[in-house]
């Protein structure tokens, strides 16, 4: 869960300033708290959603949906967006898959303990903490992009506008999709100015996703700090590879 990084990447793949719809799209695949959609649906539907969008009548609504879909594609795992490199495949990969899983392996057992979940969830939690290790620095690097991202996540009119065609595409209720978008701002940190801010919100996420979990926010904060140290040596290389790869994905799709 690294919304600031997704906004940061979008801003570097767009000529000029990305629209609010594009910023909403770049985090939308993770808007799954209370959503009727699965992680697989939101992270691998970008290309078919683009086809659907291009079939819509010309006008402002289509333009906003196209910007939104472009943002979605920069995020997802298929076609290859940011999460392909974070979750699925990075470098020679191996069993640990993407960058965040590879780097998170070293803290997986302690991540399970800090989050108060069973050990089998430790690597997933650790990969989230590695992703969150980028948030503070990228927030400071581009506060304007972060501010536009926050505004997009507060824009109920935009969410309602986008939820309509999404409901048609996914054959779901528009109100349910819009409600999940609106809830997102409550379960992520969109102004991550401290380790405590990140840890507190991740502890809240953990309690929602794992009923009965007993996360320790102080221990989580400590692990995010350690994760920042882990990514210090090669995080810039990772981000550069992501930028180049996602740029190629957009170009291949005519975006």
PDB file of C-alpha atoms in Angstrom:
ATOM      1  CA  UNK A   1       0.000   0.000   0.000  1.00  0.00           C
ATOM      2  CA  UNK A   2       1.975   2.976  -1.221  1.00  0.00           C
ATOM      3  CA  UNK A   3      -0.429   5.615  -2.593  1.00  0.00           C
ATOM      4  CA  UNK A   4       2.099   8.447  -2.555  1.00  0.00           C
ATOM      5  CA  UNK A   5       4.512   6.398  -4.663  1.00  0.00           C
ATOM      6  CA  UNK A   6       1.742   5.634  -7.166  1.00  0.00           C
ATOM      7  CA  UNK A   7       0.961   9.352  -7.452  1.00  0.00           C
ATOM      8  CA  UNK A   8       4.649  10.181  -7.707  1.00  0.00           C
ATOM      9  CA  UNK A   9       5.092   7.691 -10.556  1.00  0.00           C
ATOM     10  CA  UNK A  10       2.013   8.937 -12.409  1.00  0.00           C
ATOM     11  CA  UNK A  11       3.318  12.506 -12.272  1.00  0.00           C
ATOM     12  CA  UNK A  12       6.566  11.381 -13.901  1.00  0.00           C
ATOM     13  CA  UNK A  13       4.802   9.581 -16.728  1.00  0.00           C
ATOM     14  CA  UNK A  14       2.502  12.455 -17.680  1.00  0.00           C
ATOM     15  CA  UNK A  15       3.235  15.547 -19.755  1.00  0.00           C
ATOM     16  CA  UNK A  16       2.099  18.423 -17.569  1.00  0.00           C
ATOM     17  CA  UNK A  17       0.062  17.848 -14.434  1.00  0.00           C
ATOM     18  CA  UNK A  18      -2.084  14.692 -14.308  1.00  0.00           C
ATOM     19  CA  UNK A  19      -5.796  15.298 -13.925  1.00  0.00           C
ATOM     20  CA  UNK A  20      -7.645  14.457 -10.704  1.00  0.00           C
ATOM     21  CA  UNK A  21      -9.245  11.525 -12.562  1.00  0.00           C
ATOM     22  CA  UNK A  22      -5.798  10.147 -13.398  1.00  0.00           C
ATOM     23  CA  UNK A  23      -4.713  10.487  -9.767  1.00  0.00           C
ATOM     24  CA  UNK A  24      -7.868   8.703  -8.634  1.00  0.00           C
ATOM     25  CA  UNK A  25      -7.146   5.928 -11.133  1.00  0.00           C
ATOM     26  CA  UNK A  26      -3.562   5.456 -10.017  1.00  0.00           C
ATOM     27  CA  UNK A  27      -4.699   4.344  -6.546  1.00  0.00           C
ATOM     28  CA  UNK A  28      -8.097   2.890  -7.437  1.00  0.00           C
ATOM     29  CA  UNK A  29      -6.907  -0.749  -7.733  1.00  0.00           C
ATOM     30  CA  UNK A  30      -6.206  -0.687  -3.974  1.00  0.00           C
ATOM     31  CA  UNK A  31      -9.634   0.718  -3.091  1.00  0.00           C
ATOM     32  CA  UNK A  32     -10.790  -2.716  -1.990  1.00  0.00           C
ATOM     33  CA  UNK A  33     -11.994  -2.121   1.569  1.00  0.00           C
ATOM     34  CA  UNK A  34     -15.687  -2.934   1.296  1.00  0.00           C
ATOM     35  CA  UNK A  35     -15.461  -3.196  -2.496  1.00  0.00           C
ATOM     36  CA  UNK A  36     -17.390  -5.856  -4.440  1.00  0.00           C
ATOM     37  CA  UNK A  37     -14.282  -6.354  -6.593  1.00  0.00           C
ATOM     38  CA  UNK A  38     -11.349  -8.660  -5.943  1.00  0.00           C
ATOM     39  CA  UNK A  39      -7.668  -7.744  -6.013  1.00  0.00           C
ATOM     40  CA  UNK A  40      -7.352  -9.754  -9.238  1.00  0.00           C
ATOM     41  CA  UNK A  41     -10.165  -7.799 -10.911  1.00  0.00           C
ATOM     42  CA  UNK A  42      -8.841  -4.387  -9.992  1.00  0.00           C
ATOM     43  CA  UNK A  43      -5.187  -5.132 -10.752  1.00  0.00           C
ATOM     44  CA  UNK A  44      -5.479  -7.025 -14.070  1.00  0.00           C
ATOM     45  CA  UNK A  45      -8.396  -5.387 -15.920  1.00  0.00           C
ATOM     46  CA  UNK A  46      -6.598  -2.296 -17.210  1.00  0.00           C
ATOM     47  CA  UNK A  47      -6.362  -3.279 -20.864  1.00  0.00           C
ATOM     48  CA  UNK A  48      -9.973  -4.425 -21.195  1.00  0.00           C
ATOM     49  CA  UNK A  49     -11.115  -1.329 -19.281  1.00  0.00           C
ATOM     50  CA  UNK A  50      -9.176   0.745 -21.817  1.00  0.00           C
ATOM     51  CA  UNK A  51     -10.980  -1.001 -24.684  1.00  0.00           C
ATOM     52  CA  UNK A  52     -14.304  -0.307 -22.963  1.00  0.00           C
ATOM     53  CA  UNK A  53     -13.356   3.342 -22.419  1.00  0.00           C
ATOM     54  CA  UNK A  54     -12.389   3.877 -26.050  1.00  0.00           C
ATOM     55  CA  UNK A  55     -15.824   2.635 -27.097  1.00  0.00           C
ATOM     56  CA  UNK A  56     -17.605   5.358 -25.091  1.00  0.00           C
ATOM     57  CA  UNK A  57     -19.092   8.411 -26.815  1.00  0.00           C
ATOM     58  CA  UNK A  58     -16.829  11.431 -27.153  1.00  0.00           C
ATOM     59  CA  UNK A  59     -17.155  14.029 -24.446  1.00  0.00           C
ATOM     60  CA  UNK A  60     -15.913  15.126 -21.051  1.00  0.00           C
ATOM     61  CA  UNK A  61     -17.080  11.910 -19.402  1.00  0.00           C
ATOM     62  CA  UNK A  62     -15.051   9.787 -21.794  1.00  0.00           C
ATOM     63  CA  UNK A  63     -12.025  12.035 -21.336  1.00  0.00           C
ATOM     64  CA  UNK A  64     -12.189  11.696 -17.546  1.00  0.00           C
ATOM     65  CA  UNK A  65     -12.638   7.929 -17.792  1.00  0.00           C
ATOM     66  CA  UNK A  66      -9.666   7.697 -20.161  1.00  0.00           C
ATOM     67  CA  UNK A  67      -7.484   9.638 -17.702  1.00  0.00           C
ATOM     68  CA  UNK A  68      -8.727   7.409 -14.891  1.00  0.00           C
ATOM     69  CA  UNK A  69      -7.960   4.260 -16.882  1.00  0.00           C
ATOM     70  CA  UNK A  70      -4.479   5.502 -17.695  1.00  0.00           C
ATOM     71  CA  UNK A  71      -3.913   5.890 -13.962  1.00  0.00           C
ATOM     72  CA  UNK A  72      -5.249   2.391 -13.319  1.00  0.00           C
ATOM     73  CA  UNK A  73      -2.814   0.926 -15.837  1.00  0.00           C
ATOM     74  CA  UNK A  74       0.165   2.654 -14.198  1.00  0.00           C
ATOM     75  CA  UNK A  75      -0.778   0.896 -10.943  1.00  0.00           C
ATOM     76  CA  UNK A  76      -1.699  -2.649 -11.890  1.00  0.00           C
ATOM     77  CA  UNK A  77       0.112  -5.903 -12.461  1.00  0.00           C
ATOM     78  CA  UNK A  78      -1.354  -6.749 -15.892  1.00  0.00           C
ATOM     79  CA  UNK A  79      -0.568  -5.025 -18.125  1.00  0.00           C
ATOM     80  CA  UNK A  80       2.715  -4.267 -16.414  1.00  0.00           C
ATOM     81  CA  UNK A  81       2.287  -1.313 -14.079  1.00  0.00           C
ATOM     82  CA  UNK A  82       4.008  -0.432 -10.812  1.00  0.00           C
ATOM     83  CA  UNK A  83       2.651  -3.500  -9.006  1.00  0.00           C
ATOM     84  CA  UNK A  84       4.136  -5.860 -11.582  1.00  0.00           C
ATOM     85  CA  UNK A  85       7.589  -4.854 -10.381  1.00  0.00           C
ATOM     86  CA  UNK A  86       6.623  -4.586  -6.718  1.00  0.00           C
ATOM     87  CA  UNK A  87       4.623  -7.809  -6.439  1.00  0.00           C
ATOM     88  CA  UNK A  88       5.180 -10.112  -9.392  1.00  0.00           C
ATOM     89  CA  UNK A  89       8.622  -9.909 -11.002  1.00  0.00           C
ATOM     90  CA  UNK A  90      11.780  -7.912 -10.438  1.00  0.00           C
ATOM     91  CA  UNK A  91      15.265  -8.789 -11.605  1.00  0.00           C
ATOM     92  CA  UNK A  92      15.886 -12.524 -11.567  1.00  0.00           C
ATOM     93  CA  UNK A  93      12.888 -12.812  -9.242  1.00  0.00           C
ATOM     94  CA  UNK A  94      12.914 -16.300  -7.863  1.00  0.00           C
ATOM     95  CA  UNK A  95      10.383 -17.611  -5.393  1.00  0.00           C
ATOM     96  CA  UNK A  96       9.957 -14.226  -3.710  1.00  0.00           C
ATOM     97  CA  UNK A  97       8.679 -12.606  -6.926  1.00  0.00           C
ATOM     98  CA  UNK A  98       8.624  -8.786  -6.975  1.00  0.00           C
ATOM     99  CA  UNK A  99      10.934  -6.225  -5.383  1.00  0.00           C
ATOM    100  CA  UNK A 100       8.831  -5.675  -2.264  1.00  0.00           C
ATOM    101  CA  UNK A 101       8.559  -9.414  -1.603  1.00  0.00           C
ATOM    102  CA  UNK A 102      12.262  -9.962  -2.207  1.00  0.00           C
ATOM    103  CA  UNK A 103      13.300  -7.162   0.146  1.00  0.00           C
ATOM    104  CA  UNK A 104      10.576  -7.998   2.638  1.00  0.00           C
ATOM    105  CA  UNK A 105      11.713 -11.575   3.174  1.00  0.00           C
ATOM    106  CA  UNK A 106      14.254 -10.442   5.772  1.00  0.00           C
ATOM    107  CA  UNK A 107      11.556  -8.987   8.044  1.00  0.00           C
ATOM    108  CA  UNK A 108       8.665 -11.351   7.296  1.00  0.00           C
ATOM    109  CA  UNK A 109       8.629 -13.219  10.624  1.00  0.00           C
ATOM    110  CA  UNK A 110       8.871 -10.005  12.642  1.00  0.00           C
ATOM    111  CA  UNK A 111       6.199  -8.390  10.463  1.00  0.00           C
ATOM    112  CA  UNK A 112       3.752 -11.149  11.396  1.00  0.00           C
ATOM    113  CA  UNK A 113       4.502 -10.615  15.087  1.00  0.00           C
ATOM    114  CA  UNK A 114       4.250  -6.827  14.838  1.00  0.00           C
ATOM    115  CA  UNK A 115       0.933  -7.081  13.001  1.00  0.00           C
ATOM    116  CA  UNK A 116      -0.423  -9.707  15.372  1.00  0.00           C
ATOM    117  CA  UNK A 117      -1.220 -12.172  12.591  1.00  0.00           C
ATOM    118  CA  UNK A 118      -0.229 -15.758  11.913  1.00  0.00           C
ATOM    119  CA  UNK A 119       3.185 -16.308  10.339  1.00  0.00           C
ATOM    120  CA  UNK A 120       1.797 -17.320   6.958  1.00  0.00           C
ATOM    121  CA  UNK A 121       0.773 -13.673   6.412  1.00  0.00           C
ATOM    122  CA  UNK A 122       4.183 -12.356   7.413  1.00  0.00           C
ATOM    123  CA  UNK A 123       5.680 -12.025   3.937  1.00  0.00           C
ATOM    124  CA  UNK A 124       2.607 -10.210   2.610  1.00  0.00           C
ATOM    125  CA  UNK A 125       2.740  -7.796   5.536  1.00  0.00           C
ATOM    126  CA  UNK A 126       6.479  -7.346   5.082  1.00  0.00           C
ATOM    127  CA  UNK A 127       6.038  -6.523   1.395  1.00  0.00           C
ATOM    128  CA  UNK A 128       3.554  -3.812   2.357  1.00  0.00           C
ATOM    129  CA  UNK A 129       6.069  -2.366   4.814  1.00  0.00           C
ATOM    130  CA  UNK A 130       8.752  -2.299   2.100  1.00  0.00           C
ATOM    131  CA  UNK A 131       6.330  -0.425  -0.163  1.00  0.00           C
ATOM    132  CA  UNK A 132       5.565   2.010   2.647  1.00  0.00           C
ATOM    133  CA  UNK A 133       9.301   2.640   3.058  1.00  0.00           C
ATOM    134  CA  UNK A 134       9.124   4.850  -0.042  1.00  0.00           C
ATOM    135  CA  UNK A 135       6.225   6.987   1.139  1.00  0.00           C
ATOM    136  CA  UNK A 136       7.862   9.617   3.344  1.00  0.00           C
ATOM    137  CA  UNK A 137      10.664  10.444   0.918  1.00  0.00           C
ATOM    138  CA  UNK A 138       8.420  10.627  -2.143  1.00  0.00           C
ATOM    139  CA  UNK A 139       5.879  12.711  -0.234  1.00  0.00           C
ATOM    140  CA  UNK A 140       8.616  15.225   0.499  1.00  0.00           C
ATOM    141  CA  UNK A 141       9.924  15.016  -3.078  1.00  0.00           C
ATOM    142  CA  UNK A 142       6.615  16.005  -4.694  1.00  0.00           C
ATOM    143  CA  UNK A 143       4.153  17.596  -2.260  1.00  0.00           C
ATOM    144  CA  UNK A 144       2.104  19.015  -5.156  1.00  0.00           C
ATOM    145  CA  UNK A 145       1.362  15.555  -6.548  1.00  0.00           C
ATOM    146  CA  UNK A 146       0.464  14.341  -3.063  1.00  0.00           C
ATOM    147  CA  UNK A 147      -1.915  17.285  -2.598  1.00  0.00           C
ATOM    148  CA  UNK A 148      -3.674  16.569  -5.906  1.00  0.00           C
ATOM    149  CA  UNK A 149      -3.925  12.905  -4.970  1.00  0.00           C
ATOM    150  CA  UNK A 150      -5.535  13.812  -1.630  1.00  0.00           C
ATOM    151  CA  UNK A 151      -7.981  16.130  -3.368  1.00  0.00           C
ATOM    152  CA  UNK A 152      -8.947  13.391  -5.838  1.00  0.00           C
ATOM    153  CA  UNK A 153      -9.566  10.990  -2.948  1.00  0.00           C
ATOM    154  CA  UNK A 154     -11.900  13.591  -1.392  1.00  0.00           C
ATOM    155  CA  UNK A 155     -13.824  14.341  -4.595  1.00  0.00           C
ATOM    156  CA  UNK A 156     -17.151  12.584  -4.159  1.00  0.00           C
ATOM    157  CA  UNK A 157     -18.526  14.016  -7.417  1.00  0.00           C
ATOM    158  CA  UNK A 158     -15.607  12.583  -9.372  1.00  0.00           C
ATOM    159  CA  UNK A 159     -16.020   9.230  -7.659  1.00  0.00           C
ATOM    160  CA  UNK A 160     -19.711   9.106  -8.533  1.00  0.00           C
ATOM    161  CA  UNK A 161     -18.917  10.067 -12.135  1.00  0.00           C
ATOM    162  CA  UNK A 162     -16.339   7.289 -12.493  1.00  0.00           C
ATOM    163  CA  UNK A 163     -18.368   4.698 -10.578  1.00  0.00           C
ATOM    164  CA  UNK A 164     -21.123   4.742 -13.218  1.00  0.00           C
ATOM    165  CA  UNK A 165     -19.103   3.368 -16.153  1.00  0.00           C
ATOM    166  CA  UNK A 166     -17.095   1.129 -13.808  1.00  0.00           C
ATOM    167  CA  UNK A 167     -20.359  -0.429 -12.624  1.00  0.00           C
ATOM    168  CA  UNK A 168     -21.331  -1.074 -16.230  1.00  0.00           C
ATOM    169  CA  UNK A 169     -17.923  -2.577 -17.025  1.00  0.00           C
ATOM    170  CA  UNK A 170     -17.699  -4.831 -13.962  1.00  0.00           C
ATOM    171  CA  UNK A 171     -21.452  -5.554 -13.694  1.00  0.00           C
ATOM    172  CA  UNK A 172     -21.522  -4.224 -10.135  1.00  0.00           C
ATOM    173  CA  UNK A 173     -23.491  -1.682  -8.157  1.00  0.00           C
ATOM    174  CA  UNK A 174     -22.224   1.870  -8.730  1.00  0.00           C
ATOM    175  CA  UNK A 175     -22.978   2.950  -5.161  1.00  0.00           C
ATOM    176  CA  UNK A 176     -20.897   0.087  -3.761  1.00  0.00           C
ATOM    177  CA  UNK A 177     -17.945   0.987  -5.984  1.00  0.00           C
ATOM    178  CA  UNK A 178     -18.196   4.666  -5.036  1.00  0.00           C
ATOM    179  CA  UNK A 179     -18.419   3.794  -1.321  1.00  0.00           C
ATOM    180  CA  UNK A 180     -15.176   1.789  -1.535  1.00  0.00           C
ATOM    181  CA  UNK A 181     -13.457   4.747  -3.226  1.00  0.00           C
ATOM    182  CA  UNK A 182     -14.638   7.097  -0.503  1.00  0.00           C
ATOM    183  CA  UNK A 183     -13.493   4.773   2.265  1.00  0.00           C
ATOM    184  CA  UNK A 184      -9.960   4.614   0.915  1.00  0.00           C
ATOM    185  CA  UNK A 185      -8.878   7.908   2.449  1.00  0.00           C
ATOM    186  CA  UNK A 186      -9.653   6.443   5.874  1.00  0.00           C
ATOM    187  CA  UNK A 187      -7.369   3.426   5.486  1.00  0.00           C
ATOM    188  CA  UNK A 188      -4.197   4.916   3.986  1.00  0.00           C
ATOM    189  CA  UNK A 189      -1.928   7.806   4.897  1.00  0.00           C
ATOM    190  CA  UNK A 190      -2.092  10.499   2.211  1.00  0.00           C
ATOM    191  CA  UNK A 191       0.199  12.838   4.179  1.00  0.00           C
ATOM    192  CA  UNK A 192       2.846  10.454   5.546  1.00  0.00           C
ATOM    193  CA  UNK A 193       5.079  12.822   7.450  1.00  0.00           C
ATOM    194  CA  UNK A 194       6.178  10.341  10.122  1.00  0.00           C
ATOM    195  CA  UNK A 195       6.723   6.663  10.787  1.00  0.00           C
ATOM    196  CA  UNK A 196       4.006   6.817  13.432  1.00  0.00           C
ATOM    197  CA  UNK A 197       1.471   8.108  10.898  1.00  0.00           C
ATOM    198  CA  UNK A 198       2.214   5.220   8.551  1.00  0.00           C
ATOM    199  CA  UNK A 199       2.234   2.638  11.315  1.00  0.00           C
ATOM    200  CA  UNK A 200      -1.009   3.806  12.900  1.00  0.00           C
ATOM    201  CA  UNK A 201      -2.929   3.574   9.650  1.00  0.00           C
ATOM    202  CA  UNK A 202      -1.382   0.208   8.779  1.00  0.00           C
ATOM    203  CA  UNK A 203      -2.368  -1.150  12.172  1.00  0.00           C
ATOM    204  CA  UNK A 204      -5.934  -0.008  11.462  1.00  0.00           C
ATOM    205  CA  UNK A 205      -5.836  -1.705   8.048  1.00  0.00           C
ATOM    206  CA  UNK A 206      -4.631  -4.907   9.673  1.00  0.00           C
ATOM    207  CA  UNK A 207      -7.484  -4.949  12.171  1.00  0.00           C
ATOM    208  CA  UNK A 208      -9.968  -4.573   9.290  1.00  0.00           C
ATOM    209  CA  UNK A 209      -8.405  -7.255   7.106  1.00  0.00           C
ATOM    210  CA  UNK A 210      -7.702  -9.720   9.929  1.00  0.00           C
ATOM    211  CA  UNK A 211     -10.466  -9.686  12.538  1.00  0.00           C
ATOM    212  CA  UNK A 212      -8.953 -10.549  15.888  1.00  0.00           C
ATOM    213  CA  UNK A 213      -5.477  -9.325  14.927  1.00  0.00           C
ATOM    214  CA  UNK A 214      -3.522  -7.441  17.583  1.00  0.00           C
ATOM    215  CA  UNK A 215      -1.155  -5.103  15.727  1.00  0.00           C
ATOM    216  CA  UNK A 216       1.503  -3.195  17.655  1.00  0.00           C
ATOM    217  CA  UNK A 217       1.821   0.241  16.014  1.00  0.00           C
ATOM    218  CA  UNK A 218       5.154   0.973  17.697  1.00  0.00           C
ATOM    219  CA  UNK A 219       6.645  -2.279  16.422  1.00  0.00           C
ATOM    220  CA  UNK A 220       5.246  -1.613  12.937  1.00  0.00           C
ATOM    221  CA  UNK A 221       6.787   1.884  12.948  1.00  0.00           C
ATOM    222  CA  UNK A 222      10.143   0.380  13.855  1.00  0.00           C
ATOM    223  CA  UNK A 223       9.901  -2.114  10.993  1.00  0.00           C
ATOM    224  CA  UNK A 224       8.970   0.590   8.472  1.00  0.00           C
ATOM    225  CA  UNK A 225      12.064   2.474   9.623  1.00  0.00           C
ATOM    226  CA  UNK A 226      14.113  -0.672   9.073  1.00  0.00           C
ATOM    227  CA  UNK A 227      12.474  -1.091   5.675  1.00  0.00           C
ATOM    228  CA  UNK A 228      13.596   2.438   4.765  1.00  0.00           C
ATOM    229  CA  UNK A 229      17.148   1.329   5.512  1.00  0.00           C
ATOM    230  CA  UNK A 230      16.697  -1.851   3.447  1.00  0.00           C
ATOM    231  CA  UNK A 231      15.624   0.073   0.315  1.00  0.00           C
ATOM    232  CA  UNK A 232      18.221   2.824   0.714  1.00  0.00           C
ATOM    233  CA  UNK A 233      20.849   0.981  -1.326  1.00  0.00           C
ATOM    234  CA  UNK A 234      18.815   0.123  -4.419  1.00  0.00           C
ATOM    235  CA  UNK A 235      15.474   1.905  -4.128  1.00  0.00           C
ATOM    236  CA  UNK A 236      16.401   4.514  -6.741  1.00  0.00           C
ATOM    237  CA  UNK A 237      17.323   1.784  -9.213  1.00  0.00           C
ATOM    238  CA  UNK A 238      14.008   0.056  -8.541  1.00  0.00           C
ATOM    239  CA  UNK A 239      12.059   3.280  -9.129  1.00  0.00           C
ATOM    240  CA  UNK A 240      13.958   3.965 -12.353  1.00  0.00           C
ATOM    241  CA  UNK A 241      13.190   0.458 -13.644  1.00  0.00           C
ATOM    242  CA  UNK A 242       9.526   0.939 -12.757  1.00  0.00           C
ATOM    243  CA  UNK A 243       9.380   4.287 -14.556  1.00  0.00           C
ATOM    244  CA  UNK A 244      10.928   2.872 -17.706  1.00  0.00           C
ATOM    245  CA  UNK A 245       8.816  -0.283 -17.675  1.00  0.00           C
ATOM    246  CA  UNK A 246       5.496   1.446 -17.048  1.00  0.00           C
ATOM    247  CA  UNK A 247       6.331   4.080 -19.676  1.00  0.00           C
ATOM    248  CA  UNK A 248       6.817   1.247 -22.186  1.00  0.00           C
ATOM    249  CA  UNK A 249       3.477  -0.277 -21.139  1.00  0.00           C
ATOM    250  CA  UNK A 250       1.655   2.999 -21.737  1.00  0.00           C
ATOM    251  CA  UNK A 251       3.356   3.509 -25.085  1.00  0.00           C
ATOM    252  CA  UNK A 252       2.426   0.007 -26.246  1.00  0.00           C
ATOM    253  CA  UNK A 253      -1.214   0.796 -25.466  1.00  0.00           C
ATOM    254  CA  UNK A 254      -1.136   4.119 -27.281  1.00  0.00           C
ATOM    255  CA  UNK A 255      -1.261   6.144 -24.075  1.00  0.00           C
TER     256      UNK A 255
END
